[in-house]
């Protein structure tokens, strides 16, 4: 744990020229609903519209000397972040995507000059395909979550959050979970620096691979159903470093229904005038159901969602 906390602190300095120190604001609407201050960490304002830029930039900054090409896999946000990082750092990027990836994200990935390749299957199939190509062609693989530099990059959110809170207590932090890089990074840092803060892991009920894996103590496969939380969808790579990190850091785990996700996305648009993607809706939905006294923080992990899906949440 101490090693990753130190790495997160170093990473915060390294990625600063390429990322945004995202705002932390109070949501009056959610605070009123919950009866306590609810703060929003606006990673939807981050470069490429999601927190993933942090981990991707950090990984590319720490490639082996002379590396000029990487391969990655993603349901969209990580691929977009790696494409952005590559464009800033002069590294060619190949992104493997599931065929059903949101077209909005695909066009943005291409816009940063990355090469896109499709696979038949979910994000885990894309990951295993990209890792195989990485090994066969000796190209560095940039995992969406199963990489210490990626996890440390995501953990810089917590490093930043502690500075922004200026010593005020944080009762809970709500984090949407897919492969676990965000939860693993934030949770590891806060457990060391703010041990009184409870870490709440939030999963879409339709895609909860790591949730089940924490129960099992090893990576297990679960039935994957369609979810509006596309950025957290899909299985977790066997042997992922995020399993022990998340298991050690998380204090409570919450499953969120598709209806709750849609209501949360609609709530943010109506009450805050803010577009957030389904994964952010997962954390918002969990926070909306919480009660307590100390201020809590919700990580708004991204905004990359198609207009038709946003409008669908308003029906």
Coordinates of C-alpha atoms in Angstrom, one line a residue:
X1 CA 0.0 0.0 0.0
X2 CA 2.8 2.5 0.9
X3 CA 4.4 1.9 -2.5
X4 CA 1.3 2.8 -4.5
X5 CA 0.6 5.9 -2.3
X6 CA 4.1 7.2 -3.0
X7 CA 3.7 6.4 -6.7
X8 CA 0.4 8.3 -6.7
X9 CA 2.1 11.4 -5.2
X10 CA 4.9 11.3 -7.8
X11 CA 2.4 10.7 -10.6
X12 CA 0.4 13.8 -9.7
X13 CA 3.4 15.9 -10.5
X14 CA 4.3 14.0 -13.7
X15 CA 0.8 14.2 -15.3
X16 CA 0.0 17.8 -14.3
X17 CA 1.1 19.4 -17.6
X18 CA -1.2 17.1 -19.6
X19 CA -4.3 16.9 -17.4
X20 CA -6.7 19.2 -15.6
X21 CA -7.0 19.8 -11.9
X22 CA -10.8 19.2 -12.0
X23 CA -13.2 21.3 -9.9
X24 CA -14.8 20.2 -6.7
X25 CA -18.3 21.7 -6.2
X26 CA -21.2 21.2 -3.9
X27 CA -24.4 20.0 -5.4
X28 CA -27.3 21.9 -3.7
X29 CA -29.8 19.5 -5.2
X30 CA -28.2 16.3 -4.1
X31 CA -27.2 17.8 -0.7
X32 CA -30.9 18.7 -0.1
X33 CA -32.0 15.2 -1.0
X34 CA -29.4 13.6 1.3
X35 CA -29.5 16.1 4.2
X36 CA -25.8 16.7 4.2
X37 CA -23.2 18.4 2.0
X38 CA -22.6 16.3 -1.2
X39 CA -19.6 17.4 -3.3
X40 CA -19.0 16.5 -6.9
X41 CA -15.5 15.8 -8.2
X42 CA -15.9 16.9 -11.8
X43 CA -13.8 14.4 -13.8
X44 CA -16.4 14.8 -16.5
X45 CA -14.4 18.1 -17.1
X46 CA -11.1 16.2 -17.5
X47 CA -9.3 16.0 -20.8
X48 CA -11.2 13.7 -23.2
X49 CA -14.3 14.0 -20.9
X50 CA -13.3 11.3 -18.4
X51 CA -10.9 10.5 -15.6
X52 CA -9.1 8.0 -17.8
X53 CA -6.7 10.6 -19.2
X54 CA -4.9 10.5 -15.8
X55 CA -3.9 6.8 -16.0
X56 CA -3.2 6.8 -19.7
X57 CA -0.9 9.8 -19.6
X58 CA 0.9 8.3 -16.5
X59 CA 1.5 5.0 -18.3
X60 CA 2.8 6.6 -21.5
X61 CA 5.1 8.8 -19.5
X62 CA 6.6 5.7 -17.9
X63 CA 7.1 3.5 -21.1
X64 CA 10.4 1.8 -21.7
X65 CA 12.9 4.1 -23.3
X66 CA 12.5 4.3 -27.1
X67 CA 8.9 3.1 -27.1
X68 CA 7.0 4.8 -30.0
X69 CA 3.9 2.7 -30.2
X70 CA 1.4 1.1 -27.8
X71 CA -1.6 -1.1 -28.1
X72 CA -4.7 -0.9 -25.8
X73 CA -8.3 -2.0 -25.5
X74 CA -11.4 -0.2 -24.3
X75 CA -15.1 0.3 -24.3
X76 CA -14.3 3.9 -25.3
X77 CA -13.0 6.2 -22.5
X78 CA -9.6 4.5 -21.9
X79 CA -9.1 4.2 -25.7
X80 CA -9.9 7.9 -26.0
X81 CA -7.6 8.7 -23.2
X82 CA -4.7 6.7 -24.6
X83 CA -5.2 8.2 -28.0
X84 CA -5.0 11.7 -26.4
X85 CA -1.9 10.8 -24.4
X86 CA -0.3 9.4 -27.5
X87 CA -1.0 12.6 -29.5
X88 CA 0.6 14.7 -26.8
X89 CA 3.6 12.5 -26.2
X90 CA 4.3 11.4 -29.8
X91 CA 3.4 7.8 -29.4
X92 CA 1.4 5.8 -32.0
X93 CA -1.7 4.2 -30.5
X94 CA -3.7 1.1 -31.7
X95 CA -7.1 0.6 -29.9
X96 CA -9.1 -2.6 -29.9
X97 CA -12.8 -2.0 -29.3
X98 CA -15.9 -4.1 -29.1
X99 CA -18.1 -3.8 -32.1
X100 CA -20.9 -2.2 -30.0
X101 CA -18.8 0.6 -28.7
X102 CA -20.6 4.0 -28.7
X103 CA -20.0 5.7 -32.1
X104 CA -19.5 9.0 -30.3
X105 CA -16.4 7.6 -28.5
X106 CA -15.1 5.9 -31.7
X107 CA -15.1 9.1 -33.7
X108 CA -13.3 10.9 -30.8
X109 CA -10.6 8.2 -30.6
X110 CA -10.0 8.5 -34.4
X111 CA -9.9 12.3 -34.0
X112 CA -6.7 11.9 -31.9
X113 CA -5.1 9.9 -34.7
X114 CA -5.3 6.5 -33.2
X115 CA -5.9 3.3 -35.3
X116 CA -9.1 1.5 -34.3
X117 CA -9.6 -2.2 -34.6
X118 CA -12.8 -4.1 -33.7
X119 CA -13.4 -7.4 -32.0
X120 CA -16.5 -9.6 -31.7
X121 CA -17.2 -9.7 -28.0
X122 CA -17.1 -7.5 -24.9
X123 CA -14.3 -5.4 -23.4
X124 CA -12.6 -8.5 -21.9
X125 CA -12.3 -10.0 -25.4
X126 CA -10.8 -6.7 -26.6
X127 CA -8.3 -6.8 -23.8
X128 CA -7.2 -10.4 -24.3
X129 CA -6.9 -9.7 -28.1
X130 CA -4.8 -6.5 -27.5
X131 CA -2.6 -8.2 -25.0
X132 CA -1.9 -11.1 -27.4
X133 CA -1.0 -8.7 -30.2
X134 CA 1.2 -6.8 -27.7
X135 CA 3.1 -10.0 -26.8
X136 CA 3.4 -11.2 -30.4
X137 CA 4.7 -7.9 -31.8
X138 CA 6.6 -6.7 -28.7
X139 CA 4.5 -3.6 -28.4
X140 CA 3.8 -2.2 -24.9
X141 CA 0.2 -2.9 -23.8
X142 CA -1.7 -0.2 -21.9
X143 CA -4.3 -1.9 -19.8
X144 CA -7.4 0.0 -18.8
X145 CA -6.9 -1.0 -15.2
X146 CA -4.4 -3.9 -14.7
X147 CA -1.3 -1.8 -14.5
X148 CA 0.3 0.0 -11.5
X149 CA 1.0 3.2 -13.5
X150 CA -2.6 3.4 -14.7
X151 CA -4.0 2.8 -11.2
X152 CA -1.6 5.4 -9.8
X153 CA -2.7 7.9 -12.4
X154 CA -6.4 7.4 -11.4
X155 CA -5.4 7.7 -7.8
X156 CA -4.2 11.3 -8.4
X157 CA -7.9 12.2 -8.1
X158 CA -7.7 11.4 -4.4
X159 CA -4.4 13.3 -4.1
X160 CA -6.1 16.3 -5.6
X161 CA -9.2 15.9 -3.5
X162 CA -7.3 16.0 -0.2
X163 CA -5.7 19.3 -1.3
X164 CA -9.1 20.7 -2.3
X165 CA -10.9 19.7 0.9
X166 CA -8.4 21.7 3.0
X167 CA -8.6 19.5 6.0
X168 CA -12.4 19.2 6.1
X169 CA -13.5 15.6 6.9
X170 CA -14.8 13.4 4.1
X171 CA -17.4 10.9 5.3
X172 CA -17.7 8.8 2.2
X173 CA -16.5 8.8 -1.4
X174 CA -18.7 7.2 -4.0
X175 CA -16.8 5.5 -6.9
X176 CA -18.2 3.7 -10.0
X177 CA -16.4 0.4 -10.6
X178 CA -15.5 -1.5 -13.7
X179 CA -12.1 -3.1 -13.8
X180 CA -11.2 -1.4 -10.5
X181 CA -8.5 1.0 -11.5
X182 CA -10.4 4.1 -10.3
X183 CA -11.5 2.4 -7.0
X184 CA -8.1 0.9 -6.4
X185 CA -6.2 4.1 -6.9
X186 CA -8.6 6.4 -5.0
X187 CA -9.2 3.9 -2.2
X188 CA -5.5 3.1 -1.7
X189 CA -4.6 6.7 -1.3
X190 CA -7.5 7.7 1.0
X191 CA -7.0 4.7 3.2
X192 CA -3.5 6.0 3.9
X193 CA -4.2 9.7 4.0
X194 CA -7.8 9.8 5.3
X195 CA -8.5 6.6 7.1
X196 CA -11.8 7.8 8.5
X197 CA -13.2 8.1 5.0
X198 CA -15.4 5.2 3.9
X199 CA -14.9 4.1 0.3
X200 CA -18.2 3.1 -1.4
X201 CA -17.8 1.0 -4.6
X202 CA -20.7 1.3 -6.9
X203 CA -21.6 -1.2 -9.6
X204 CA -24.3 -1.5 -12.2
X205 CA -26.3 -4.5 -11.3
X206 CA -26.1 -5.7 -14.9
X207 CA -22.3 -5.8 -15.0
X208 CA -20.6 -6.6 -11.7
X209 CA -17.6 -8.8 -12.4
X210 CA -15.3 -7.3 -9.8
X211 CA -18.1 -7.2 -7.2
X212 CA -18.5 -11.0 -7.5
X213 CA -14.7 -11.5 -7.7
X214 CA -14.2 -9.7 -4.4
X215 CA -16.7 -12.1 -2.8
X216 CA -14.9 -15.1 -4.4
X217 CA -11.4 -13.9 -3.6
X218 CA -10.4 -14.5 -7.3
X219 CA -11.5 -13.2 -10.7
X220 CA -14.7 -14.9 -11.7
X221 CA -16.9 -14.6 -14.7
X222 CA -20.5 -13.4 -14.3
X223 CA -23.4 -13.0 -16.7
X224 CA -23.1 -9.6 -18.4
X225 CA -26.3 -7.8 -19.4
X226 CA -26.7 -4.5 -21.3
X227 CA -26.1 -1.5 -19.2
X228 CA -26.2 2.3 -19.6
X229 CA -23.0 2.3 -17.6
X230 CA -20.9 1.3 -20.7
X231 CA -17.7 2.5 -19.3
X232 CA -17.7 0.0 -16.4
X233 CA -19.1 -2.9 -18.5
X234 CA -17.3 -6.2 -19.2
X235 CA -15.3 -8.7 -17.3
X236 CA -12.0 -8.3 -15.4
X237 CA -8.7 -9.8 -16.6
X238 CA -7.6 -12.9 -14.7
X239 CA -4.9 -12.0 -12.1
X240 CA -5.7 -8.3 -12.2
X241 CA -3.8 -6.2 -9.6
X242 CA -7.0 -4.3 -8.9
X243 CA -8.7 -7.2 -7.1
X244 CA -6.5 -7.1 -4.0
X245 CA -6.3 -3.3 -4.1
X246 CA -10.1 -2.9 -4.3
X247 CA -10.8 -5.6 -1.7
X248 CA -8.5 -3.9 0.7
X249 CA -9.8 -0.4 0.1
X250 CA -13.6 -0.7 -0.3
X251 CA -15.8 -0.4 2.8
X252 CA -19.2 -0.9 1.2
X253 CA -20.4 -2.2 -2.1
X254 CA -23.6 -1.1 -3.8
X255 CA -25.4 -2.5 -6.8
X256 CA -27.4 0.0 -8.9
X257 CA -30.3 -0.9 -11.2
X258 CA -30.7 0.4 -14.8
X259 CA -33.7 2.4 -13.8
X260 CA -31.7 4.1 -11.0
X261 CA -28.9 4.9 -13.4
X262 CA -31.3 6.5 -15.9
X263 CA -32.9 8.5 -13.1
X264 CA -29.5 9.7 -11.9
X265 CA -28.4 10.8 -15.4
X266 CA -31.8 12.6 -15.8
X267 CA -31.4 14.2 -12.3
X268 CA -28.1 15.7 -13.1
X269 CA -29.3 17.2 -16.4
X270 CA -32.5 18.6 -14.8
X271 CA -31.1 19.8 -11.5
X272 CA -27.5 20.7 -12.3
X273 CA -27.6 21.3 -16.0
X274 CA -24.8 18.8 -16.5
X275 CA -24.4 15.9 -18.9
X276 CA -22.9 12.8 -17.3
X277 CA -22.5 9.3 -18.7
X278 CA -24.0 6.2 -17.3
X279 CA -21.0 5.2 -15.2
X280 CA -21.2 8.6 -13.4
X281 CA -24.9 7.9 -12.9
X282 CA -24.0 4.8 -11.0
X283 CA -22.1 6.7 -8.3
X284 CA -24.8 9.5 -8.2
X285 CA -27.6 7.0 -7.7
X286 CA -25.7 5.4 -4.8
X287 CA -25.1 8.8 -3.2
X288 CA -28.8 9.8 -3.7
X289 CA -29.8 6.8 -1.5
X290 CA -27.2 7.6 1.3
X291 CA -27.8 9.4 4.6
X292 CA -25.4 10.8 7.2
X293 CA -23.8 14.0 8.5
X294 CA -20.2 14.5 7.2
X295 CA -19.7 15.8 3.7
X296 CA -19.4 13.1 1.0
X297 CA -17.8 13.2 -2.4
X298 CA -19.1 11.7 -5.6
X299 CA -16.6 11.0 -8.4
X300 CA -18.3 12.1 -11.7
X301 CA -16.1 9.9 -13.8
X302 CA -17.1 11.0 -17.3
X303 CA -19.5 12.8 -19.7
X304 CA -19.0 10.7 -22.9
X305 CA -22.6 9.7 -23.8
X306 CA -24.6 10.0 -27.0
X307 CA -27.4 12.5 -27.1
X308 CA -30.0 9.9 -27.9
X309 CA -29.1 8.0 -24.7
X310 CA -29.3 11.2 -22.6
X311 CA -32.8 11.9 -24.1
X312 CA -33.8 8.3 -23.4
X313 CA -33.2 8.9 -19.7
X314 CA -35.6 11.8 -19.8
X315 CA -38.6 9.8 -21.0

